[in-house]
Coordinates of C-alpha atoms and ligand atoms in Angstrom, one line a residue:
X152 CA 135.1 113.8 61.3
X153 CA 133.1 115.7 58.8
X154 CA 130.8 118.0 60.6
X155 CA 128.9 118.7 57.5
X156 CA 127.1 115.4 58.1
X157 CA 124.9 117.5 60.4
X158 CA 123.0 119.1 57.6
X159 CA 119.4 117.9 57.4
X160 CA 118.8 115.4 54.7
X161 CA 116.1 115.9 52.0
X162 CA 112.6 114.7 52.3
X163 CA 113.0 111.5 50.4
X164 CA 110.7 108.7 51.3
X165 CA 107.0 108.6 52.2
X166 CA 105.5 110.4 55.1
X167 CA 103.1 108.4 57.3
X168 CA 100.2 110.1 59.1
X169 CA 100.8 110.2 62.8
X170 CA 98.4 108.0 64.5
X171 CA 98.1 110.0 67.7
X172 CA 99.8 110.6 70.9
X173 CA 97.8 108.3 73.0
X174 CA 95.3 105.4 72.9
X175 CA 93.0 108.1 71.5
X176 CA 89.5 107.6 70.3
X177 CA 88.2 105.7 67.3
X178 CA 89.3 107.1 64.0
X179 CA 85.9 107.8 62.5
X180 CA 83.0 105.7 61.2
X181 CA 83.6 102.5 59.3
X182 CA 82.6 102.2 55.6
X183 CA 79.1 100.8 55.1
X184 CA 78.9 97.4 53.5
X185 CA 78.7 97.6 49.8
X186 CA 75.1 96.1 49.7
X187 CA 73.8 99.1 51.5
X188 CA 72.5 101.7 49.1
X189 CA 74.2 105.1 49.4
X190 CA 72.4 107.4 51.8
X191 CA 70.4 110.2 50.2
X192 CA 72.2 113.5 50.0
X193 CA 71.3 115.5 53.1
X194 CA 72.7 118.6 54.8
X195 CA 75.6 117.8 57.0
X196 CA 74.6 116.9 60.6
X197 CA 76.6 118.4 63.4
X198 CA 78.6 115.6 64.8
X199 CA 81.3 116.2 67.4
X200 CA 83.2 113.1 66.4
X201 CA 83.6 114.5 62.9
X202 CA 85.3 117.7 63.9
X203 CA 89.0 118.3 63.3
X204 CA 91.0 116.6 66.1
X205 CA 92.1 119.0 68.8
X206 CA 95.8 119.8 68.5
X207 CA 98.0 118.2 71.2
X208 CA 99.2 121.7 71.9
X209 CA 95.8 122.7 73.2
X210 CA 96.2 122.7 77.0
X211 CA 93.7 121.1 79.3
X212 CA 93.0 117.8 77.5
X213 CA 92.9 114.6 79.4
X214 CA 96.3 113.0 79.7
X215 CA 96.8 110.4 77.0
X216 CA 98.0 106.9 77.9
X217 CA 101.0 105.7 76.1
X218 CA 100.3 103.3 73.3
X219 CA 101.7 99.9 74.1
X220 CA 103.9 98.1 71.6
X221 CA 102.0 94.9 71.0
X222 CA 103.7 91.6 71.6
X223 CA 103.5 89.4 68.5
X224 CA 105.0 86.3 70.2
X225 CA 102.8 83.5 71.6
X226 CA 105.7 81.9 73.4
X227 CA 105.7 82.6 77.1
X228 CA 108.4 85.0 78.4
X229 CA 109.2 86.1 74.9
X230 CA 108.4 89.7 73.8
X231 CA 108.6 90.1 70.0
X232 CA 107.8 93.3 68.1
X233 CA 108.9 95.7 65.4
X234 CA 109.9 99.3 65.6
X235 CA 109.7 101.3 62.4
X236 CA 111.8 104.4 62.2
X237 CA 109.6 106.6 60.0
X238 CA 108.4 110.1 59.2
X239 CA 104.9 110.9 60.3
X240 CA 102.9 114.2 60.1
X241 CA 100.5 115.7 62.5
X242 CA 98.6 118.9 62.7
X243 CA 100.0 120.8 65.7
X244 CA 99.5 124.5 64.7
X245 CA 96.3 125.6 62.8
X246 CA 96.6 125.1 59.1
X247 CA 100.0 123.4 59.2
X248 CA 101.3 119.9 59.3
X249 CA 104.3 119.1 61.4
X250 CA 106.6 116.3 60.2
X251 CA 108.0 114.2 63.0
X252 CA 110.5 111.4 62.9
X253 CA 109.0 108.6 64.9
X254 CA 108.9 105.0 66.0
X255 CA 105.7 103.5 64.5
X256 CA 104.2 106.9 63.8
X257 CA 103.9 107.7 67.5
X258 CA 105.2 110.6 69.5
X259 CA 106.4 109.6 72.0
X260 CA 107.3 106.2 70.8
X261 CA 105.2 103.1 71.9
X262 CA 105.5 101.9 75.4
X263 CA 107.6 98.7 75.8
X264 CA 106.2 96.9 78.8
X265 CA 108.0 93.7 79.7
X266 CA 109.0 91.5 82.7
X267 CA 112.2 90.4 84.3
X268 CA 113.3 87.2 82.7
X269 CA 111.7 88.0 79.4
X270 CA 113.6 87.5 76.1
X271 CA 113.1 90.5 74.0
X272 CA 113.3 90.3 70.2
X273 CA 112.7 93.7 68.5
X274 CA 113.3 94.3 64.8
X275 CA 114.2 97.9 63.8
X276 CA 113.1 98.8 60.3
X277 CA 114.8 102.0 59.2
X278 CA 112.7 104.0 56.8
X279 CA 114.5 107.2 57.5
X280 CA 116.9 108.7 55.0
X281 CA 119.8 108.6 57.5
X282 CA 121.3 105.8 59.6
X283 CA 119.9 105.1 63.0
X284 CA 120.1 102.6 65.9
X285 CA 118.0 101.7 68.9
X286 CA 119.8 102.1 72.2
X287 CA 118.2 100.4 75.3
X288 CA 119.1 103.2 77.7
X289 CA 120.1 101.7 81.1
X290 CA 119.5 98.1 80.3
X291 CA 122.2 95.4 80.9
X292 CA 122.0 94.1 77.3
X293 CA 125.1 92.7 75.5
X294 CA 127.2 95.4 73.9
X295 CA 126.5 94.2 70.3
X296 CA 122.7 94.5 71.0
X297 CA 122.9 98.0 72.6
X298 CA 122.6 100.2 69.5
X299 CA 126.1 101.7 69.8
X300 CA 127.0 104.3 67.2
X301 CA 129.6 101.7 65.8
X302 CA 126.6 99.5 64.8
X303 CA 124.4 101.7 62.6
X304 CA 121.4 100.4 60.6
X305 CA 121.5 102.0 57.2
X306 CA 118.5 103.7 55.5
X307 CA 116.2 101.0 54.1
X308 CA 117.9 98.3 56.2
X309 CA 116.7 96.5 59.3
X310 CA 118.1 94.4 62.1
X311 CA 117.0 92.3 65.0
X312 CA 117.9 93.3 68.6
X313 CA 117.8 90.4 70.9
X314 CA 118.5 90.2 74.7
X315 CA 117.2 88.7 77.9
X316 CA 116.2 90.8 80.8
X317 CA 117.9 89.4 84.0
X318 CA 116.0 89.0 87.3
X319 CA 116.7 92.1 89.3
X320 CA 116.5 94.5 86.3
X321 CA 113.0 95.8 87.1
X322 CA 113.0 99.5 86.6
X323 CA 112.1 102.5 84.4
X324 CA 114.1 102.6 81.2
X325 CA 113.8 104.1 77.7
X326 CA 114.9 103.6 74.2
X327 CA 116.2 106.2 71.6
X328 CA 118.4 106.4 68.6
X329 CA 122.2 106.5 69.0
X330 CA 123.8 107.0 65.6
X331 CA 127.0 108.8 65.3
X332 CA 126.3 112.6 65.1
X333 CA 122.6 112.2 64.3
X334 CA 121.3 111.4 67.8
X335 CA 120.2 114.9 68.8
X336 CA 118.2 115.5 65.7
X337 CA 116.5 112.1 65.7
X338 CA 115.4 112.6 69.3
X339 CA 114.2 116.2 69.0
X340 CA 112.2 115.2 65.9
X341 CA 110.3 112.7 68.0
X342 CA 112.2 109.4 68.5
X343 CA 112.2 108.2 72.1
X344 CA 110.0 105.9 74.1
X345 CA 109.5 104.5 77.6
X346 CA 110.5 100.9 78.4
X347 CA 109.4 99.4 81.7
X348 CA 110.8 96.2 83.1
X349 CA 108.4 94.9 85.7
X350 CA 109.0 92.4 88.5
X351 CA 106.5 89.6 89.1
X352 CA 106.8 90.4 92.8
X353 CA 106.6 94.2 92.7
X354 CA 106.3 95.3 96.4
X355 CA 104.3 98.5 95.4
X356 CA 100.6 97.6 96.0
X357 CA 98.8 97.1 92.7
X358 CA 96.0 99.2 94.2
X359 CA 98.2 102.3 93.7
X360 CA 97.3 103.5 90.2
X361 CA 100.2 103.9 87.9
X362 CA 100.7 106.9 85.6
X363 CA 103.5 107.0 83.0
X364 CA 104.8 110.5 82.1
X365 CA 107.2 111.0 79.2
X366 CA 108.4 114.6 79.2
X367 CA 109.7 115.8 75.8
X368 CA 110.6 119.1 74.3
X369 CA 109.3 120.4 71.0
X370 CA 110.3 123.5 69.1
X371 CA 108.0 124.6 66.3
X372 CA 108.5 127.4 63.8
X373 CA 105.4 129.5 62.9
X374 CA 104.9 127.4 59.8
X375 CA 104.6 124.2 61.9
X376 CA 108.0 122.8 61.0
X377 CA 110.6 121.6 63.5
X378 CA 113.7 123.8 62.8
X379 CA 117.2 122.5 62.8
X380 CA 119.6 123.3 65.6
X381 CA 121.1 126.7 65.8
X382 CA 124.8 127.4 66.7
X383 CA 123.5 128.3 70.2
X384 CA 121.6 125.0 70.4
X385 CA 124.9 123.1 69.6
X386 CA 126.5 125.0 72.5
X387 CA 123.9 124.9 75.2
X388 CA 121.8 122.0 74.1
X389 CA 118.4 122.4 72.4
X390 CA 115.3 123.4 74.3
X391 CA 111.9 123.8 72.6
X392 CA 109.1 126.2 72.9
X393 CA 106.7 123.5 74.2
X394 CA 107.4 121.0 77.0
X395 CA 105.1 118.1 76.3
X396 CA 103.9 115.3 78.6
X397 CA 103.0 112.1 76.6
X398 CA 103.1 114.3 73.5
X399 CA 100.5 116.8 74.9
X400 CA 100.9 120.4 76.1
X401 CA 99.7 120.8 79.8
X402 CA 97.3 117.8 79.9
X403 CA 95.1 117.1 82.8
X404 CA 95.2 114.0 85.1
X405 CA 92.6 113.3 87.7
X406 CA 93.1 112.1 91.3
X407 CA 90.6 111.3 94.1
X408 CA 91.1 113.1 97.4
X409 CA 93.3 110.9 99.6
X410 CA 94.3 108.7 96.6
X411 CA 97.9 107.7 96.0
X412 CA 99.3 107.4 92.5
X413 CA 102.6 106.0 91.3
X414 CA 104.1 108.2 88.7
X415 CA 107.0 107.0 86.6
X416 CA 108.6 110.1 84.9
X417 CA 111.1 110.1 82.1
X418 CA 113.0 113.2 81.0
X419 CA 113.3 112.5 77.3
X420 CA 114.4 116.0 76.3
X421 CA 117.7 116.7 74.6
X422 CA 118.9 119.2 77.2
X423 CA 116.2 120.6 79.5
X424 CA 116.6 120.2 83.3
X425 CA 113.3 119.4 85.0
X426 CA 113.2 120.7 88.6
X427 CA 109.9 119.0 89.4
X428 CA 107.5 120.2 92.0
X429 CA 103.8 119.5 92.6
X430 CA 102.0 122.6 94.0
X431 CA 100.6 122.0 97.5
X432 CA 102.0 118.5 97.7
X433 CA 105.2 116.7 98.5
X434 CA 106.4 113.6 96.6
X435 CA 107.7 110.3 97.9
X436 CA 110.7 109.0 95.9
X437 CA 110.5 105.2 95.6
X438 CA 112.8 104.5 92.6
X439 CA 115.4 105.9 90.3
X440 CA 116.7 104.8 86.8
X441 CA 117.4 101.2 87.5
X442 CA 114.8 100.3 90.0
X443 CA 113.3 100.7 93.5
X444 CA 115.1 102.2 96.5
X445 CA 115.6 100.2 99.7
X446 CA 112.8 102.2 101.3
X447 CA 110.6 105.2 100.3
X448 CA 112.0 108.7 100.7
X449 CA 109.0 110.9 101.7
X450 CA 108.4 114.6 102.0
X451 CA 110.3 115.9 98.9
X452 CA 109.3 119.4 97.8
X453 CA 111.2 119.0 94.5
X454 CA 113.1 116.5 92.4
X455 CA 115.7 117.5 89.8
X456 CA 115.4 115.3 86.8
X457 CA 118.3 115.9 84.4
X458 CA 118.0 114.8 80.7
X459 CA 117.7 111.0 80.4
X460 CA 117.0 110.4 84.1
X461 CA 113.9 108.7 85.4
X462 CA 112.1 108.7 88.8
X463 CA 109.4 106.5 90.3
X464 CA 107.4 108.6 92.8
X465 CA 104.3 108.3 94.9
X466 CA 102.0 111.3 94.9
X467 CA 99.2 111.4 97.5
X468 CA 96.3 113.8 97.0
X469 CA 95.3 115.6 100.2
X470 CA 91.9 114.8 101.7
X471 CA 91.2 118.3 102.9
X472 CA 91.9 120.3 99.8
X473 CA 89.7 120.1 96.7
X474 CA 91.9 122.4 94.7
X475 CA 93.8 121.3 91.7
X476 CA 97.5 121.0 91.7
X477 CA 100.1 121.7 89.0
X478 CA 103.2 119.7 88.2
X479 CA 105.8 122.3 87.5
X480 CA 109.3 122.5 86.3
X481 CA 110.9 125.3 88.5
X482 CA 113.7 127.6 87.3
X483 CA 117.1 125.9 87.2
X484 CA 120.4 127.5 86.3
X485 CA 122.4 124.8 84.5
X486 CA 125.0 127.3 83.4
X487 CA 125.9 128.0 79.8
X488 CA 128.7 128.4 77.3
X489 CA 128.0 132.1 76.8
X490 CA 128.5 135.1 79.0
X491 CA 125.0 135.0 80.5
X492 CA 123.5 132.3 82.7
X493 CA 120.8 130.0 81.4
X494 CA 117.9 131.6 83.1
X495 CA 114.8 129.4 82.9
X496 CA 111.3 130.2 84.2
X497 CA 108.6 128.1 85.9
X498 CA 106.8 125.9 83.4
X499 CA 103.5 124.1 83.9
X500 CA 103.8 120.5 82.8
X501 CA 100.5 118.9 83.9
X502 CA 97.4 119.8 85.9
X503 CA 96.1 117.4 88.5
X504 CA 92.3 117.8 89.0
X505 CA 90.6 116.5 92.1
X506 CA 87.5 114.4 91.7
X507 CA 84.8 114.5 94.4
X508 CA 85.1 110.8 95.4
X509 CA 87.5 110.4 98.3
X510 CA 89.7 107.3 98.4
X511 CA 91.6 105.8 101.3
X512 CA 95.4 106.0 100.8
X513 CA 97.1 102.7 100.3
X514 CA 100.1 102.2 102.6
X515 CA 103.6 101.6 101.1
X516 CA 105.7 98.8 102.5
X517 CA 108.7 100.1 104.6
X518 CA 111.1 98.0 102.5
X519 CA 110.9 98.0 98.8
X520 CA 114.1 96.5 97.5
X521 CA 117.3 94.8 98.8
X522 CA 119.9 97.0 97.1
X523 CA 123.3 95.7 98.2
X524 CA 126.2 98.1 98.3
X525 CA 128.6 97.2 95.4
X526 CA 131.4 96.8 97.9
X527 CA 135.0 98.1 98.1
X528 CA 136.4 99.3 94.8
X529 CA 139.7 97.8 93.7
X530 CA 140.2 100.2 90.7
X531 CA 139.8 104.0 90.4
X532 CA 139.1 106.1 87.4
X533 CA 138.9 109.9 87.1
X534 CA 137.3 111.6 84.1
X535 CA 137.4 115.3 83.4
X536 CA 134.6 117.1 81.5
X537 CA 135.6 120.3 79.9
X538 CA 135.1 122.5 76.9
X539 CA 137.6 124.0 74.6
X540 CA 139.9 122.9 71.8
X541 CA 140.2 119.1 71.7
X542 CA 142.2 116.6 69.8
X543 CA 139.2 116.1 67.6
X544 CA 139.2 119.8 66.5
X545 CA 136.5 122.4 66.8
X546 CA 132.8 121.8 67.4
X547 CA 129.9 122.9 65.4
X548 CA 130.1 126.3 63.7
X549 CA 133.8 126.7 64.6
X550 CA 133.0 127.0 68.3
X551 CA 134.4 125.2 71.3
X552 CA 134.3 121.5 71.5
X553 CA 132.9 119.4 74.4
X554 CA 135.6 117.1 75.8
X555 CA 136.1 114.1 78.1
X556 CA 139.7 113.9 79.2
X557 CA 140.6 116.5 76.6
X558 CA 139.4 114.4 73.7
X559 CA 136.4 114.2 71.4
X560 CA 134.8 110.9 70.4
X561 CA 136.5 108.6 68.0
X562 CA 134.6 105.3 67.4
X563 CA 137.8 103.5 66.6
X564 CA 139.6 104.5 69.8
X565 CA 139.4 102.7 73.2
X566 CA 139.6 105.4 75.9
X567 CA 139.2 103.3 79.1
X568 CA 139.5 99.6 80.0
X569 CA 137.7 97.7 82.8
X570 CA 137.6 94.1 83.8
X571 CA 134.4 92.1 84.0
X572 CA 133.1 91.9 87.6
X573 CA 135.7 94.3 89.0
X574 CA 134.4 97.0 91.4
X575 CA 135.5 100.4 90.3
X576 CA 135.2 103.9 91.7
X577 CA 134.7 106.6 89.1
X578 CA 135.2 110.3 89.8
X579 CA 133.6 112.6 87.2
X580 CA 135.0 116.1 87.5
X581 CA 133.3 118.9 85.6
X582 CA 135.7 121.7 84.8
X583 CA 133.3 123.6 82.6
X584 CA 130.8 126.4 83.2
X585 CA 127.7 124.3 82.6
X586 CA 126.1 121.2 84.0
X587 CA 126.6 117.9 82.1
X588 CA 124.4 114.8 82.8
X589 CA 127.0 111.9 82.7
X590 CA 125.7 108.5 81.4
X591 CA 127.4 105.1 81.2
X592 CA 126.0 102.2 79.2
X593 CA 125.5 98.6 80.1
X594 CA 125.0 98.7 83.8
X595 CA 123.7 100.7 86.8
X596 CA 126.0 102.5 89.2
X597 CA 125.7 103.7 92.8
X598 CA 126.6 107.3 93.6
X599 CA 128.9 107.6 96.6
X600 CA 129.2 111.3 97.0
X601 CA 128.7 114.7 95.2
X602 CA 130.4 118.0 95.8
X603 CA 128.5 121.2 96.6
X604 CA 130.8 124.3 96.4
X605 CA 133.7 121.8 96.2
X606 CA 132.9 120.1 99.5
X607 CA 131.9 116.4 99.2
X608 CA 128.5 115.2 100.6
X609 CA 127.9 111.5 101.0
X610 CA 124.9 110.3 99.1
X611 CA 122.1 109.8 101.6
X612 CA 120.8 106.5 100.2
X613 CA 121.7 103.7 97.8
X614 CA 120.1 104.0 94.4
X615 CA 120.6 102.4 91.0
X616 CA 121.4 105.0 88.4
X617 CA 122.8 105.1 84.8
X618 CA 122.8 108.9 84.5
X619 CA 123.9 111.5 87.0
X620 CA 124.1 115.3 86.8
X621 CA 127.6 116.7 87.3
X622 CA 127.0 120.4 88.0
X623 CA 129.4 123.1 86.7
X624 CA 132.7 123.0 88.5
X625 CA 131.6 120.1 90.8
X626 CA 132.3 116.4 90.9
X627 CA 130.4 113.1 91.5
X628 CA 131.9 109.8 92.7
X629 CA 130.2 106.5 91.9
X630 CA 130.8 102.8 92.2
X631 CA 130.3 100.6 89.2
X632 CA 130.7 97.0 88.0
X633 CA 130.4 95.9 84.4
X634 CA 129.2 92.3 84.0
X635 CA 129.7 91.7 80.3
X636 CA 132.7 92.0 78.0
X637 CA 132.7 94.4 75.1
X638 CA 132.6 98.1 74.2
X639 CA 130.4 100.5 76.2
X640 CA 129.8 104.2 75.6
X641 CA 129.9 106.9 78.2
X642 CA 128.9 110.4 77.4
X643 CA 127.2 113.6 78.3
X644 CA 123.4 113.2 77.8
X645 CA 122.9 116.7 76.5
X646 CA 122.5 115.2 73.1
X647 CA 124.1 118.1 71.2
X648 CA 127.2 117.6 73.3
X649 CA 127.2 113.9 72.7
X650 CA 126.9 114.4 69.0
X651 CA 129.8 116.8 69.1
X652 CA 132.0 114.2 70.7
X653 CA 131.5 114.5 74.4
X654 CA 131.7 110.7 74.5
X655 CA 134.2 107.9 75.0
X656 CA 134.5 104.1 74.6
X657 CA 135.0 101.8 77.6
X658 CA 136.3 98.4 76.7
X659 CA 135.3 95.7 79.2
X660 CA 137.6 92.7 79.1
X661 CA 136.9 89.3 80.5
Ligands
LIG710 CU1 120.5 107.4 76.5 CU2 124.3 106.6 75.2 O1 122.4 107.0 75.8
LIG711 CU1 122.4 104.8 77.3
LIG712 CU1 127.2 118.3 78.2

């Protein structure tokens, strides 16, 4: 494989203007009708709506809602839309424009909000100057619709993705590009969006207000550009100098004393581990990647959200306190490829301000979902994650490669085979000095156990996941069933590792 394909391509093609990070406000006054005589020249009037928009990097602005991708279909239970992969510029730092790569000129990408049973038809229009795909992370879509790196959409080309969301698939998903070797760059330049599949019989009371939080990472140079990856980024995974929520730096969300809110949180960063904590509050976990838990897990002081993972949590504002709270990412040592550990510090993601109007908390049902245990596995697989010299040669910049079973990714090779509907037990063993979030396409799995210091601990509750962190020198065991034939990817979701070949192909046979 030619690693030189990593170099950034030129700036061919037009650059759209970023339309904002949220629903935003109206974009200025409409033009007067032509019959109206032009107004007499007069000194400019101070008008707050005419000032330069505040940069999303200015902390303390109200949290933007995600912009919804409009459904252009009038047929019931069909969701049809287009996603345009395109450049878009926005003023982030004073006096500079930042060019993002986006879906529909939005960072994060538009919210796709659909129901179980819906047929989804989304056309990708690629206006970038490199190939891309749309991958429906976590969804049980047919392999040929899943945006695999083997199915690229060329610059200037387009394709329709079509799939039906089965009953039982309600959960918090996302979409992002998955082209061979370009995934990390396309995501860190802005391409990722939330996708929610809703149930028509969601057991969580509708009176519990829902907030959608997409956490992304942005690195800006002093001139406002988004720099390319360094050799160190290719090793440890890229982290930015801003951690954004819905495209904003430390926005503010309001809550009434006593009120419960449902927060669906996506870690859309390339490599940052989010050890989430809300000051002065605990969180109640109600769902993971692929849907709701059997019953709520209350009293959590913190939740570790590895890259690509999602959680569905209930946050209840205390009635006694009128203070504000801060959603933080606490320090987490995920290891590194160098001599030094990857020391991170506490980061403020979001401020939660209390209003003065108290609200009565809405009770959660004791049972949320009927997750059945997948059953007794009849096949076992063991995968080893490591770093070093692989069959595929050296990684970026002549450094170590990132390997699964001693190999780097080859799109023309089949690494593993499974049979449709067969229950398998997978053991993922990490023999490297840093954590790797392991992800498998096409289905949701159930973690059985994880080691801590080499000793296995049984997973305390059943949960549907498609991504699980495998800490340095530890292992994770999960049960999994694939329901559709075809080729599925499995890989590390530190996107720099994925691009360097920490990925394999599973062929599911009928
Ligand atoms: Cu979120 Cu194969 O990826
Ligand atoms: Cu995926
Ligand atoms: Cu990795």
